[in-house]
Structures are given as structure tokens and as C-alpha cells.
Coordinates of C-alpha atoms in Angstrom, one line a residue:
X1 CA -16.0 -22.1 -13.5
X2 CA -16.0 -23.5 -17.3
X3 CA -14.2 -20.5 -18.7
X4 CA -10.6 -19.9 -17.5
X5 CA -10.9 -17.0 -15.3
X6 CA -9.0 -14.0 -16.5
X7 CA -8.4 -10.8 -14.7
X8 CA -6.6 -7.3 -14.7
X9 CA -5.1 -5.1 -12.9
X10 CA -4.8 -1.8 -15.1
X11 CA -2.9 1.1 -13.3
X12 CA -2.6 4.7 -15.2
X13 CA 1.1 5.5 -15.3
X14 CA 0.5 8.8 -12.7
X15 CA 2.6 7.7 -9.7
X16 CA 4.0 6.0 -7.6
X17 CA 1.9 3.0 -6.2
X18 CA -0.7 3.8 -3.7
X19 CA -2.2 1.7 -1.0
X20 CA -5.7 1.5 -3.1
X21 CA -3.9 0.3 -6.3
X22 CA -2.3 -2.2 -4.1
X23 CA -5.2 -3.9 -3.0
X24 CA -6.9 -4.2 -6.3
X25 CA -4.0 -5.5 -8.0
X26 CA -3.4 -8.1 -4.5
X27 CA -7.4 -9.0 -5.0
X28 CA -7.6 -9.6 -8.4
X29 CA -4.1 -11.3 -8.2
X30 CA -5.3 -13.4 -5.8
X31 CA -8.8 -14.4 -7.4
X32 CA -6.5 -15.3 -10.1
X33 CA -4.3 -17.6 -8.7
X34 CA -7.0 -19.3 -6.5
X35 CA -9.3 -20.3 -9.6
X36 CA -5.9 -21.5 -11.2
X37 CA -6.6 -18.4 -14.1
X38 CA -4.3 -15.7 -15.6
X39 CA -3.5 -12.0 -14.1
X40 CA -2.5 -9.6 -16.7
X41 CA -1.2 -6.0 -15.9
X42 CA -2.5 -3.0 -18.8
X43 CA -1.3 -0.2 -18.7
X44 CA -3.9 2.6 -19.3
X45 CA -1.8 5.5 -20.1
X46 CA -4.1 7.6 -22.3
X47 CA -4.7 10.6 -20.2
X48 CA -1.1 11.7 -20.9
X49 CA -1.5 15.4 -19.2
X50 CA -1.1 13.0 -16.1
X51 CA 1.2 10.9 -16.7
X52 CA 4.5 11.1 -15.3
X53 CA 8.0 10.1 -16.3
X54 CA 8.8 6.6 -14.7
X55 CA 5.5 6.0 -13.4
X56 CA 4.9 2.8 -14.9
X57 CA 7.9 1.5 -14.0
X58 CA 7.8 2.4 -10.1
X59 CA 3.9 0.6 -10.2
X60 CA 5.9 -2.5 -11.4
X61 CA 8.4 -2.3 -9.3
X62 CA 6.5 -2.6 -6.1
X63 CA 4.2 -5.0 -6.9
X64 CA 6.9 -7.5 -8.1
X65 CA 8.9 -6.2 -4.7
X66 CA 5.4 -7.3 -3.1
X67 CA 5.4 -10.9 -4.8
X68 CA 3.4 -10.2 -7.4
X69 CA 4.0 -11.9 -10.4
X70 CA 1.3 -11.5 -13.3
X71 CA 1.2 -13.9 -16.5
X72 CA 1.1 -10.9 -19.2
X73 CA 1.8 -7.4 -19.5
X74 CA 4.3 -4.9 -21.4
X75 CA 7.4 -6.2 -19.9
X76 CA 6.6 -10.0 -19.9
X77 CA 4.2 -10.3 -23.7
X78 CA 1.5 -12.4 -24.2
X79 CA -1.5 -13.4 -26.7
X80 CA -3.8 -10.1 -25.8
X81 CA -1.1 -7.2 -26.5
X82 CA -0.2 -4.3 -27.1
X83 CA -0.7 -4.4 -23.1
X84 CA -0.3 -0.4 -23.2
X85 CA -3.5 1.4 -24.8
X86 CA -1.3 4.2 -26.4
X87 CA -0.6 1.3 -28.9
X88 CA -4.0 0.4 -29.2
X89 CA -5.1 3.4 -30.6
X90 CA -5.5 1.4 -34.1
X91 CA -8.1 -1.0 -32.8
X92 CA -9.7 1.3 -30.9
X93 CA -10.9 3.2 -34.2
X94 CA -11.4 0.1 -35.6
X95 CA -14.4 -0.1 -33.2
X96 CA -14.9 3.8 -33.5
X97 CA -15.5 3.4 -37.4
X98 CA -18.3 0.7 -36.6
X99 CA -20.2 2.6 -34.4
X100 CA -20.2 5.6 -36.2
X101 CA -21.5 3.7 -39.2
X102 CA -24.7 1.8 -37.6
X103 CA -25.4 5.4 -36.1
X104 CA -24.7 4.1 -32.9
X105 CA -22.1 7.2 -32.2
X106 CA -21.8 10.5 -34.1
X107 CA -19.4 13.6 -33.5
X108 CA -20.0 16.3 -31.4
X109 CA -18.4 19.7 -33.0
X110 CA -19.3 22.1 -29.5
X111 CA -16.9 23.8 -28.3
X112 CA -15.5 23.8 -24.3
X113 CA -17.2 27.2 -23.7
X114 CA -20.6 25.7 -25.4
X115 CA -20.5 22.8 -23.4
X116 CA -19.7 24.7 -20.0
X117 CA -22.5 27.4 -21.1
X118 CA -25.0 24.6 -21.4
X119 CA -23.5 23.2 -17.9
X120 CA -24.2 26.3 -16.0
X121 CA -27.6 26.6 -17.1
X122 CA -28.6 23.3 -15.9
X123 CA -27.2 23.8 -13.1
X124 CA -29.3 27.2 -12.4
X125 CA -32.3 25.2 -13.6
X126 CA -31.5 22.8 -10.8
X127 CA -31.1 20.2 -13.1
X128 CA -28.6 17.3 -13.1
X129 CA -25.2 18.4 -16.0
X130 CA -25.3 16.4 -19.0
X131 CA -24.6 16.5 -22.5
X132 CA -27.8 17.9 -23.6
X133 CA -27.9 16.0 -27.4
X134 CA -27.4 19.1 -29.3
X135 CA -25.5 18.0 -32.0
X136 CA -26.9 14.5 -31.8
X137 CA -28.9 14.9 -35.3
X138 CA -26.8 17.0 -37.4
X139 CA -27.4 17.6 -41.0
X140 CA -24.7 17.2 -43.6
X141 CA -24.9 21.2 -44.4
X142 CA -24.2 21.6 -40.6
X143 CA -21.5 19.5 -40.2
X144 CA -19.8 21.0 -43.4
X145 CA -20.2 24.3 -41.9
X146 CA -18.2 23.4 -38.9
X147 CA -15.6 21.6 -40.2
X148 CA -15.5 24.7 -42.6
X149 CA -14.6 26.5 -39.1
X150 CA -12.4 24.7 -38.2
X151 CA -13.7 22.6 -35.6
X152 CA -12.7 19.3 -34.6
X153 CA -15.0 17.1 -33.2
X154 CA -15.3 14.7 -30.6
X155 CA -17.0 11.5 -31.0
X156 CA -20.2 10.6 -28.7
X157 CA -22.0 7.5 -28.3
X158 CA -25.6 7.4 -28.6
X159 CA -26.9 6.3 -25.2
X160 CA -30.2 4.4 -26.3
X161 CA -33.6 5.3 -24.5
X162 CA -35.2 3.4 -22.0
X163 CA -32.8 1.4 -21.2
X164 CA -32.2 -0.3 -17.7
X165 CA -28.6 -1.4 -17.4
X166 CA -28.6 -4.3 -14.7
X167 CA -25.4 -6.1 -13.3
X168 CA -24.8 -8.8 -10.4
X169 CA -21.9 -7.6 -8.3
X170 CA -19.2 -10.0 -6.7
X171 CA -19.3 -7.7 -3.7
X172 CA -22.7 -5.9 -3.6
X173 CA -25.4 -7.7 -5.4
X174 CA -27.8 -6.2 -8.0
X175 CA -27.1 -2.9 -9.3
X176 CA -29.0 -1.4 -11.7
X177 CA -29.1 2.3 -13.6
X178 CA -31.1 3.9 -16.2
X179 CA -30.1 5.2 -19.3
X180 CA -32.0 8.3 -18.8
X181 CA -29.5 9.3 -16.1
X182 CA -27.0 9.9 -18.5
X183 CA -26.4 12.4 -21.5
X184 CA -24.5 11.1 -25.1
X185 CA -20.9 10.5 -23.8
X186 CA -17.7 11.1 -25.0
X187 CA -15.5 8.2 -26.5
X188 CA -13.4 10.1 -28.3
X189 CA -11.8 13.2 -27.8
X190 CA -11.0 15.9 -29.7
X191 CA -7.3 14.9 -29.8
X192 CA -8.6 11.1 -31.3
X193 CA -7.4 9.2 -28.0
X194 CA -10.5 7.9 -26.6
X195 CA -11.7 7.9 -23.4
X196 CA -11.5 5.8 -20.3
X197 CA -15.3 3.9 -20.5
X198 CA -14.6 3.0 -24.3
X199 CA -11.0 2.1 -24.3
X200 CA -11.7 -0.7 -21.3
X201 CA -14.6 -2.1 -22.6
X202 CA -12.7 -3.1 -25.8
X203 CA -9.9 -3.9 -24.0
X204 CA -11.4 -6.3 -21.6
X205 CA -13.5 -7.7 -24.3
X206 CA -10.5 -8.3 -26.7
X207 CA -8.3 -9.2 -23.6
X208 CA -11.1 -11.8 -22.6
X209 CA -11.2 -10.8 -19.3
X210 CA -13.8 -12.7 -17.4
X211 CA -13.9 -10.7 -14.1
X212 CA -13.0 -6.8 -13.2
X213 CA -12.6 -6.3 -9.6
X214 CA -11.6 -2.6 -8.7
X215 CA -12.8 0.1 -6.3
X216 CA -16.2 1.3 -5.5
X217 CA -15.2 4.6 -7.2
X218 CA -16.1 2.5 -10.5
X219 CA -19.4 1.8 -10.0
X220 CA -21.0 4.7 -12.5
X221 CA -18.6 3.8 -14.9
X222 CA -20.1 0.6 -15.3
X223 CA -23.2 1.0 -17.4
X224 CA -21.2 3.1 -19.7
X225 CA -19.0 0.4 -20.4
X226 CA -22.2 -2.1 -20.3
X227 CA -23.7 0.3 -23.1
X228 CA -20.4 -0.7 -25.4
X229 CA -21.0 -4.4 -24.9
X230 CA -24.8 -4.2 -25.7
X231 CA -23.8 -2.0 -28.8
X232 CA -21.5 -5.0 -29.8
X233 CA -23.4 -8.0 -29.4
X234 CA -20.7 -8.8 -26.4
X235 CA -20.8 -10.4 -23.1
X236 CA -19.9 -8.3 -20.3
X237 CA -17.7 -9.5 -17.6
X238 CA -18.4 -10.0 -13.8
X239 CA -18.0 -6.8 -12.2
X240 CA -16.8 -6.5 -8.4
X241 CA -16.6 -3.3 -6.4
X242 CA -14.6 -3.3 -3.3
X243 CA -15.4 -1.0 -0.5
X244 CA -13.2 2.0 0.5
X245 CA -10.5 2.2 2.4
X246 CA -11.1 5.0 5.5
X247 CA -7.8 5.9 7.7
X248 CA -8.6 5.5 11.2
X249 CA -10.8 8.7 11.8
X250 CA -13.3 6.9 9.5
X251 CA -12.3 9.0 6.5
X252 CA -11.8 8.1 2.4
X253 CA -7.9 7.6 2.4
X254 CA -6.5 10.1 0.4
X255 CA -3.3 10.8 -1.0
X256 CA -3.9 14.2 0.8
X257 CA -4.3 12.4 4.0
X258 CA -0.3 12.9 6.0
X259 CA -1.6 10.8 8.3
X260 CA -1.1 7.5 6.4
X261 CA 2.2 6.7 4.1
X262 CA 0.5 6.5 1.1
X263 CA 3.0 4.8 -1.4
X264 CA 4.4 1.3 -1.0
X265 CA 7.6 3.2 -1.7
X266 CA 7.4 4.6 1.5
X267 CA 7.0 1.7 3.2
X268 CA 9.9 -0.4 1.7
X269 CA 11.7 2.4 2.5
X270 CA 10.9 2.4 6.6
X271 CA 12.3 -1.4 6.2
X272 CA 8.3 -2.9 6.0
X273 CA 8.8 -6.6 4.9
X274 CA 6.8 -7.3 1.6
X275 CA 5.3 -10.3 3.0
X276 CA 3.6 -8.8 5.9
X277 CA 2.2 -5.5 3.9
X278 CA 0.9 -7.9 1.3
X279 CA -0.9 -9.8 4.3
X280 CA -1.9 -6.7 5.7
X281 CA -3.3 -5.0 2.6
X282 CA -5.1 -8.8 1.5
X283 CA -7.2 -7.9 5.1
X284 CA -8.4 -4.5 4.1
X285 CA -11.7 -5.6 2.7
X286 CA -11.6 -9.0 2.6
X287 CA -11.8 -11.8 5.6
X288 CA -10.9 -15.2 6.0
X289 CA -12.9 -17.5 8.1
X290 CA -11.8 -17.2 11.7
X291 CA -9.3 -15.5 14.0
X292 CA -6.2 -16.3 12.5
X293 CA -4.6 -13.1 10.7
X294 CA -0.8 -14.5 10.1
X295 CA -0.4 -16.1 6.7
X296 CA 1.5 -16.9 3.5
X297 CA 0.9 -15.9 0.1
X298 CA 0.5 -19.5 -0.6
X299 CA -2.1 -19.5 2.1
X300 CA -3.9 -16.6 0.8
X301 CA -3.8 -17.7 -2.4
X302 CA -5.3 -21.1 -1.7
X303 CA -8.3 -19.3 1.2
X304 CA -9.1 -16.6 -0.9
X305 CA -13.4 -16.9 -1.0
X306 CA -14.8 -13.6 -3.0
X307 CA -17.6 -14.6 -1.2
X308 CA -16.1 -12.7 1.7
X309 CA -15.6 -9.8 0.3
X310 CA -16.6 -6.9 2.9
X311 CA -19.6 -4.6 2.0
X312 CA -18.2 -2.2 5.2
X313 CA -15.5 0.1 4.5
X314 CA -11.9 -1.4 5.1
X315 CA -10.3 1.1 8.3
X316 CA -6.5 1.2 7.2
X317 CA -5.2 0.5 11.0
X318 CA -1.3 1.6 11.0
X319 CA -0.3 0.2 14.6
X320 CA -2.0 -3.1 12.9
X321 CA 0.0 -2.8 10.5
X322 CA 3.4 -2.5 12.8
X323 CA 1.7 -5.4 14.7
X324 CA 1.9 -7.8 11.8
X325 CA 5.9 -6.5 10.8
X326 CA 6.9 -7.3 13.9
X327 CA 5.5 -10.6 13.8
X328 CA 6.9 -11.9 10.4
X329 CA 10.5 -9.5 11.8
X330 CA 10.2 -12.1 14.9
X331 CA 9.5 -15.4 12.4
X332 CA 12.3 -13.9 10.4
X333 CA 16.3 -15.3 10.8
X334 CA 18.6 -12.7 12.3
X335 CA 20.5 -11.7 9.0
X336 CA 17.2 -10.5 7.4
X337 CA 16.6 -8.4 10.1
X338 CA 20.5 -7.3 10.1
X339 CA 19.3 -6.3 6.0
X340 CA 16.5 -4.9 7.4
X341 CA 17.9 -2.4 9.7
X342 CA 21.3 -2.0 9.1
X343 CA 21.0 0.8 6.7
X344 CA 18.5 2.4 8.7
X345 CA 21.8 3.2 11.1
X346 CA 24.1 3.8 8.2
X347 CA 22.2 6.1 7.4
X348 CA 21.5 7.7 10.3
X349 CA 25.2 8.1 10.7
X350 CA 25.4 6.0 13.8
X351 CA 27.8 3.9 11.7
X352 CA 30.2 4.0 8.9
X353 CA 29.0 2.4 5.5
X354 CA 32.7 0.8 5.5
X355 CA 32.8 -0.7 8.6
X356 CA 36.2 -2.7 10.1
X357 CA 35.0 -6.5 11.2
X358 CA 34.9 -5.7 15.1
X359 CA 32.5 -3.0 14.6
X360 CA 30.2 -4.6 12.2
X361 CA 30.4 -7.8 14.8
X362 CA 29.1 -5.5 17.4
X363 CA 26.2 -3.7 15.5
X364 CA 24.9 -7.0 14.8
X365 CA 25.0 -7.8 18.0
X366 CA 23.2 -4.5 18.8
X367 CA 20.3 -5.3 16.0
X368 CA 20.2 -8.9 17.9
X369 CA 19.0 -7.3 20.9
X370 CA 16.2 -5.6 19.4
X371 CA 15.4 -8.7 17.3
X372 CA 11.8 -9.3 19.4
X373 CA 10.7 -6.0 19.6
X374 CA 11.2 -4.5 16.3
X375 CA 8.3 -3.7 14.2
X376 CA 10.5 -2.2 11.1
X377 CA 13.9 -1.2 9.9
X378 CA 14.1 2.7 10.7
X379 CA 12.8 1.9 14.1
X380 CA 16.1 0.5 15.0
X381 CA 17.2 4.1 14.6
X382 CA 15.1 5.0 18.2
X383 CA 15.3 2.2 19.7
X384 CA 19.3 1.9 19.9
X385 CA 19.9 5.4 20.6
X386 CA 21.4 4.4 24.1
X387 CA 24.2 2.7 22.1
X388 CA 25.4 6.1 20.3
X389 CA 25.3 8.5 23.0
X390 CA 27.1 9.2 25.7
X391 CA 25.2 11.1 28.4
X392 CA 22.1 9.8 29.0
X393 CA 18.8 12.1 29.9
X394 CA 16.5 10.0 32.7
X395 CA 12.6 10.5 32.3
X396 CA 10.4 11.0 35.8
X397 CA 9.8 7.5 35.7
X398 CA 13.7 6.7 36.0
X399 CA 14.4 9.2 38.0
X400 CA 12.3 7.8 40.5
X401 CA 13.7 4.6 40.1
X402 CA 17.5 6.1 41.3
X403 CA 15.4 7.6 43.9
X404 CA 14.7 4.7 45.8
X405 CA 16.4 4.0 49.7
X406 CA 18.2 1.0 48.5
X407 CA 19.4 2.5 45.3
X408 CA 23.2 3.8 46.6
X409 CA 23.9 0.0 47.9
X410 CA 22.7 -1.9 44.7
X411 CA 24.7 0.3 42.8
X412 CA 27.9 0.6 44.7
X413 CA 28.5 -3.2 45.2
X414 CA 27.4 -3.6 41.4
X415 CA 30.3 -0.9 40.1
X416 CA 32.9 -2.5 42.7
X417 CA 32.5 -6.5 41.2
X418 CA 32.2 -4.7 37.7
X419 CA 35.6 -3.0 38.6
X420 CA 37.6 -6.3 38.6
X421 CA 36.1 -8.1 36.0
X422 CA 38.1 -9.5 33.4
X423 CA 35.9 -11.4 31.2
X424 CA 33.5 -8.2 30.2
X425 CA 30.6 -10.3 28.4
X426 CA 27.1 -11.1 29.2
X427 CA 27.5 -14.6 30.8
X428 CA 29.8 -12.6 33.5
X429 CA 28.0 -9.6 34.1
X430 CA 24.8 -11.9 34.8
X431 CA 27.0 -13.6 37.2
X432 CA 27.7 -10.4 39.0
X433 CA 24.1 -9.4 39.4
X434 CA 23.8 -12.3 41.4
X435 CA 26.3 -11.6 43.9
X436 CA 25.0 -8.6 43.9
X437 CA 21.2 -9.7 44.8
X438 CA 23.6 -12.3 47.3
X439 CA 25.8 -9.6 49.1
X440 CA 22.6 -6.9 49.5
X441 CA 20.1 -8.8 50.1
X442 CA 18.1 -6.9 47.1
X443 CA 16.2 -9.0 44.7
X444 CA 13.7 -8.5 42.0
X445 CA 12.8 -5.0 40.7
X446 CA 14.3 -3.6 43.9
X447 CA 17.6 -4.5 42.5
X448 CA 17.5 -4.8 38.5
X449 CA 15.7 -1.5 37.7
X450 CA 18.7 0.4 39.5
X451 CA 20.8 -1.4 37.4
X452 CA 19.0 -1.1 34.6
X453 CA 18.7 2.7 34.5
X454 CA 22.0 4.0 35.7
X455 CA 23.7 1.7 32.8
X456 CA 21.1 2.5 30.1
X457 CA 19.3 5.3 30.9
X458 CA 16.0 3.2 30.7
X459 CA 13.6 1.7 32.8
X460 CA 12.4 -1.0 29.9
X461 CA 14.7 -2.7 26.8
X462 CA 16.7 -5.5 25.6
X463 CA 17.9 -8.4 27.6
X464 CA 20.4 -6.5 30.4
X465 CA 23.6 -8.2 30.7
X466 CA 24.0 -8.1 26.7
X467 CA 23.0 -4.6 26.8
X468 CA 25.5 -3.8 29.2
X469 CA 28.3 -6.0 27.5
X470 CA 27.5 -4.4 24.0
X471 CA 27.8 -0.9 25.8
X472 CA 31.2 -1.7 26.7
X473 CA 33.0 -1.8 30.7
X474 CA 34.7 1.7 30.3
X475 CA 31.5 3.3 29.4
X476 CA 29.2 1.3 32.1
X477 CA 31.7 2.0 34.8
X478 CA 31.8 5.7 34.1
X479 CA 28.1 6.2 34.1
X480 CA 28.0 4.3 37.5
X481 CA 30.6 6.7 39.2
X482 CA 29.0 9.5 38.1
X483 CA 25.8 8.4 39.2
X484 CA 27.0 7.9 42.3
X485 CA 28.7 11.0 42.4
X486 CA 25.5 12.7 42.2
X487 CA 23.6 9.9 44.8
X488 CA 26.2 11.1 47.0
X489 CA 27.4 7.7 47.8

């Protein structure tokens, strides 16, 4: 590419940032960084009805959580500012002036309930709504006479006649619309902010942006902001438009849908490492040649082909998802995962926030054993329960475990070496569920499922004798008498 490649991601301060927003800012981030170009973040923030307190700061805050660093913005400065449009408002008229003086835009004085009358006609007329050019030719005498009113205008552009508005997509090829399919547009509202279509095309022609990759969603908007290039004399940029993202019923995601978390928030906040969602969301739409699903940023940055950018919808696939956690949880050392799920059980209550040294040692321990088969940090939550209760509750399938013929002997001579053992750890207890295969004759699942239910309460988990150690003797022996007790033996 001769020109440095130069991309945006441009959020609206609303919320909190969604999976959607995610992957456009991950895509353009990573076309970015492969063709060795610059990713600036705007901040479009002039539909202020929705904005919402802190909003621009949470977007930030995830991506950068996520690894995303960009190379201008609001926070970081740069050649291109102001990054936020509210403080753009000054070139924007600039632009607005211009086109009202070549005639190329002109103000519209109707009024919401004109407008909506005009809309509601076409529609019984079964024609497609749009701005029907009313005021498109007013006379100086009219215009006095409304501003004598009191009205204030908008400001329309003039879409030209006969006009076919062509462009080459990254992701979908030629696309082409015809003028004819729209009415005189607003880029300007009443209250002088301008509108969406206007405000970007200046921006990313004054920002030099070189490439806009964003979601299907945006394909109509593009000939509107094709129509401001053409009435400047500029070159547009390449445009891209992604495919949607469905949840697993084949359906738009939608920050309705309480099937998916939505936010990456949410996700942080369930104890999701940042380098496996930013794998996982760099997949939703986008393929890298062959079967290999695991990688870096690094990696992504340096594979990354816009080439193979999907034309299908992207299927948002949670147990994927927990798939790929638990294998960068299972790459990861044991104190990250300690980080990881630690205050998933502080705050679950299961252990004090202040803890002394032993039982700290011990939880650890307990977060060891779940090490392999973690997926993310609230699971730990479930998946130690056996650790904070005392009574245990035995599904059918353990029941008919204990239910077996050989059952009363495995677990008698089991309790009677536990009995006198003074070294209580996991090297020991192994030990003792040898002689116990030795003095019984038991081997296999005939003797380690009875072991393993009437001490844990379940017929599949963590490595045994450290689950039994970390369990404690007093607690293991009493659950053994008492099941027993109720054996009969």
C-alpha cells in the first residue's frame, strides 16, 4: 500500500462496550497493526439524548483491558484532533457554509408534524418515506416569512439526480445505489449539531482515514457519505462491512438477547482472561488459514489477511468461548489463576477477604486442583462447593456407586488405615488406597469410585488424594462413619 493505512474505530459514548463494538474496534485494530498503519479512537458523541455519563470512559476501559492500544484519541492527542466531534462543531460549519453557498445544501424550515404528515401519506400511497423536496427551492419572501415565524431550520443536502453511487467492498465486493432512492437529507439539525453521515465524512476525510471497517448495519449510510466526498472534490476511503453476529439460534445478537452477556464488562467480571476473548472475538467473522484456533495477539496481528473476511454471518458460540478460557486458564501459571478466581470465592463468602496465612495456603491449594478444568473465575465458585459444605447430597449416579456388593469392604478397610494415619497429606493417603486395592482384592473403578463419593460426594473431580488431604482427616473420617452407618456395615 503506498499510503500509510489509517483506520478508526469511532464508538458513540451510549454504554458500556458491547460484543459488536468489540470486534470492529479488534478488526480495524488489527488491519492496522498488520499493514504497520495508525488506529485512532473518535469519539462520536453528537447524539447527546443518548449519551450517558461515563460511557466513554468504560468503552476505553475495556478495550485497553483487552490489549488494545490505539495511536490517537482524546486521552492520548495527536495531529487529527479534536478526537471528540462535540469539539468539532467549528469545522463542521466550516464545511456547512460551503455547501450552502454553491447550492449544494439549503435549509429545510418544516416542521416535525409536516414532515410526519408527508410520511404517512407516502406510506398510504404505498410509496417508499422520504423527504419529498418541499422546501428544496424556496424563495427569499418564503424564507423571510418563516423565519418571521419563528422557525428554525434544518439544513439538507441536495442529493444530485441520476446519480449511481458505486463502491468496492473489503468484505462484499461491488455495491452500488442510486441516488433516486433517497430524498434531500438532513446534515444539520435544527439544534446546529449535524448529523451522523456529514459529521464522519469530514471527519474521516480531515482525519485521513484510508479504510472504514464497521458493521453491515452501515452499508446505506455509505452513499450518503459518498455524496459529501463527490460534493467536495474528495477521495473516499475503502469501505468494509463485516457480517453479523447471530447467537446460537441463528438470530442478530442483540443487546435484548439474555441469552448472551453482552458487555465485555460482564465478562471481565466472570474472571474471562482478556487474551482469550480477544482471540475469540478476532474469530467471529474472520478466519485464518487452517485448523489452528489458539493464538497471540502478536500472532493475530501478523496473520491477519482482510482477504478472509467472512461473507456468512459470524454464530457467537458461548461454550466456544469457555473452550478457549480454559485453554489460555491451562497455559496460564498457577498465581494468575489464584487472581483469577480468588475473589470469585471472597466473594461468594466461602472465605474471608482477610485471610490468616494457613487458610490462604489452603485455598490456593484448593484453586490448584481445579487448575485443568476451569474455564473462568466465578466457576471456581461451583466447582469447589464440596470444600464449604459439610453434608454432602449424592445424585442417582452416586448413589448407585455406594450401592455396589463390594462397596461396605472398600470402605471399611479405607476408614480403618485412614484412622491411624499420622502424616494426613496426599502422598500418604495415595499410599493407603493401595493397601487398600492390596488387602481387598478391589482394583480400578471397583474400588476408587467408592472412595471417591463417600469422601466427596462426587462421582467425577480433582485429583483424589489432594482432594481428600485439602478436605481435611476429621472431616473425611466423619463422612466415612456415617456412611457406613447407613451401609449398615
Amino acid at each position: 500500500m503506498t499510503k500509510e493505512v489509517r483506520v478508526r474505530y469511532a464508538p458513540s459514548p451510549t454504554g458500556h462496550l458491547h460484543i459488536g463494538n468489540t470486534r470492529t474496534a479488534l478488526f480495524n485494530y488489527l488491519y492496522a497493526k498488520h499493514f504497520d498503519g495508525k488506529f485512532i479512537i473518535r469519539i462520536e458523541d453528537t447524539d447527546e439524548k443518548r449519551n450517558v455519563e461515563g460511557g466513554e470512559e468504560s468503552q476505553l476501559k475495556y478495550l485497553k483491558w483487552l490489549g488494545v492500544e490505539w495511536d490517537e484519541g482524546a486521552d492520548v492527542g495527536g495531529n487529527y484532533g479534536p478526537y471528540r466531534q462535540m469539539e468539532r462543531l467549528d469545522i463542521y460549519n466550516k464545511y456547512v457554509d460551503e455547501l450552502l453557498e454553491k447550492g449544494l445544501a439549503y435549509k429545510c424550515y418544516m416542521t416535525e408534524e409536516e414532515l410526519e404528515q408527508e410520511r404517512e401519506e407516502q406510506i398510504a400511497n404505498s410509496e417508499p418515506p422520504k423527504y419529498g423536496g418541499k422546501h428544496r427551492d424556496l424563495t427569499p419572501e418564503q424564507i423571510a416569512a418563516f423565519e418571521a415565524e419563528g422557525r428554525t431550520p434544518s439544513i439538507r443536502f441536495r442529493v444530485p439526480d441520476n446519480v449511481t453511487y458505486t463502491f468496492e467492498d473489503i468484505v462484499r465486493g461491488t455495491i452500488k445505489f442510486e441516488s433516486s432512492d433517497f430524498g434531500d437529507w438532513v446534515i444539520v439539525k435544527k439544534n446546529g449539531v449535524p448529523t451522523y453521515n456529514f459529521a464522519v465524512a469530514i471527519d474521516d476525510h480531515l482525519m485521513a482515514i484510508t479504510h472504514v471497517l464497521r458493521g453491515e448495519e452501515h452499508i446505506s449510510n455509505t452513499p450518503k457519505q459518498l455524496m459529501i466526498y463527490d460534493a467536495f472534490g474528495w477521495e473516499a476511503p475503502k469501505f468494509g462491512h463485516m457480517t453479523l453476529i447471530l447467537n446460537e439460534d441463528r438470530k442478530k445478537l442483540s443487546k435484548r438477547d439474555n441469552h448472551i452477556l453482552q458487555f465485555i464488562e460482564q465478562y471481565k467480571n466472570l474472571g474471562y482472561l482478556p487474551e482469550a476473548l480477544f482471540n475469540f472475538i478476532a474469530l467471529l467473522g474472520w478466519s485464518p488459514v487452517g485448523e489452528e484456533e489458539i493464538f497471540t495477539q502478536e500472532k493475530l496481528i501478523e496473520i491477519f489477511d482482510p482477504e478472509r473476511l467472512s461473507t456468512s454471518p459470524a454464530i457467537f458460540d458461548v461454550q466456544k468461548l469457555k473452550w478457549m478460557n480454559n485453554e489460555y486458564i491451562k497455559a496460564a501459571d498457577l498465581d494468575k489463576v489464584i487472581d483469577l478466581a480468588l475473589p470469585h470465592l471472597i466473594e461468594a463468602g466461602r472465605v474471608p477477604e482477610n485471610m490468616d496465612a494457613k487458610t490462604k495456603e489452603w485455598v490456593e491449594k484448593v484453586i490448584g486442583l481445579y487448575h485443568e478444568q476451569l474455564r473462568y473465575g466465578k466457576e471456581i465458585v461451583e466447582l469447589s462447593e464440596m470444600f464449604f459444605t459439610k453434608e454432602v447430597e449424592l445424585d442417582e449416579e452416586a448413589k448407585a456407586v455406594l450401592a455396589e456388593e463390594q462397596v461396605p469392604e472398600v470402605l471399611q478397610v479405607f476408614t480403618d488405615k485412614l484412622i491411624h494415619l499420622e502424616e494426613f497429606n496426599k502422598d500418604s493417603i495415595k499410599d493407603q488406597i493401595k493397601a487398600t486395592q492390596k488387602e481387598t482384592g478391589h482394583r480400578g473403578k471397583k474400588l476408587f469410585m467408592p472412595i471417591r463419593v463417600a469422601t466427596t460426594g462426587q462421582t467425577h473431580g480433582p485429583e483424589l488424594p489432594l482432594a481428600i488431604e485439602l478436605l481435611g482427616k476429621d472431616l473425611i473420617v466423619e463422612r466415612l462413619d456415617n456412611l457406613l452407618k447407613n451401609l449398615g456395615a
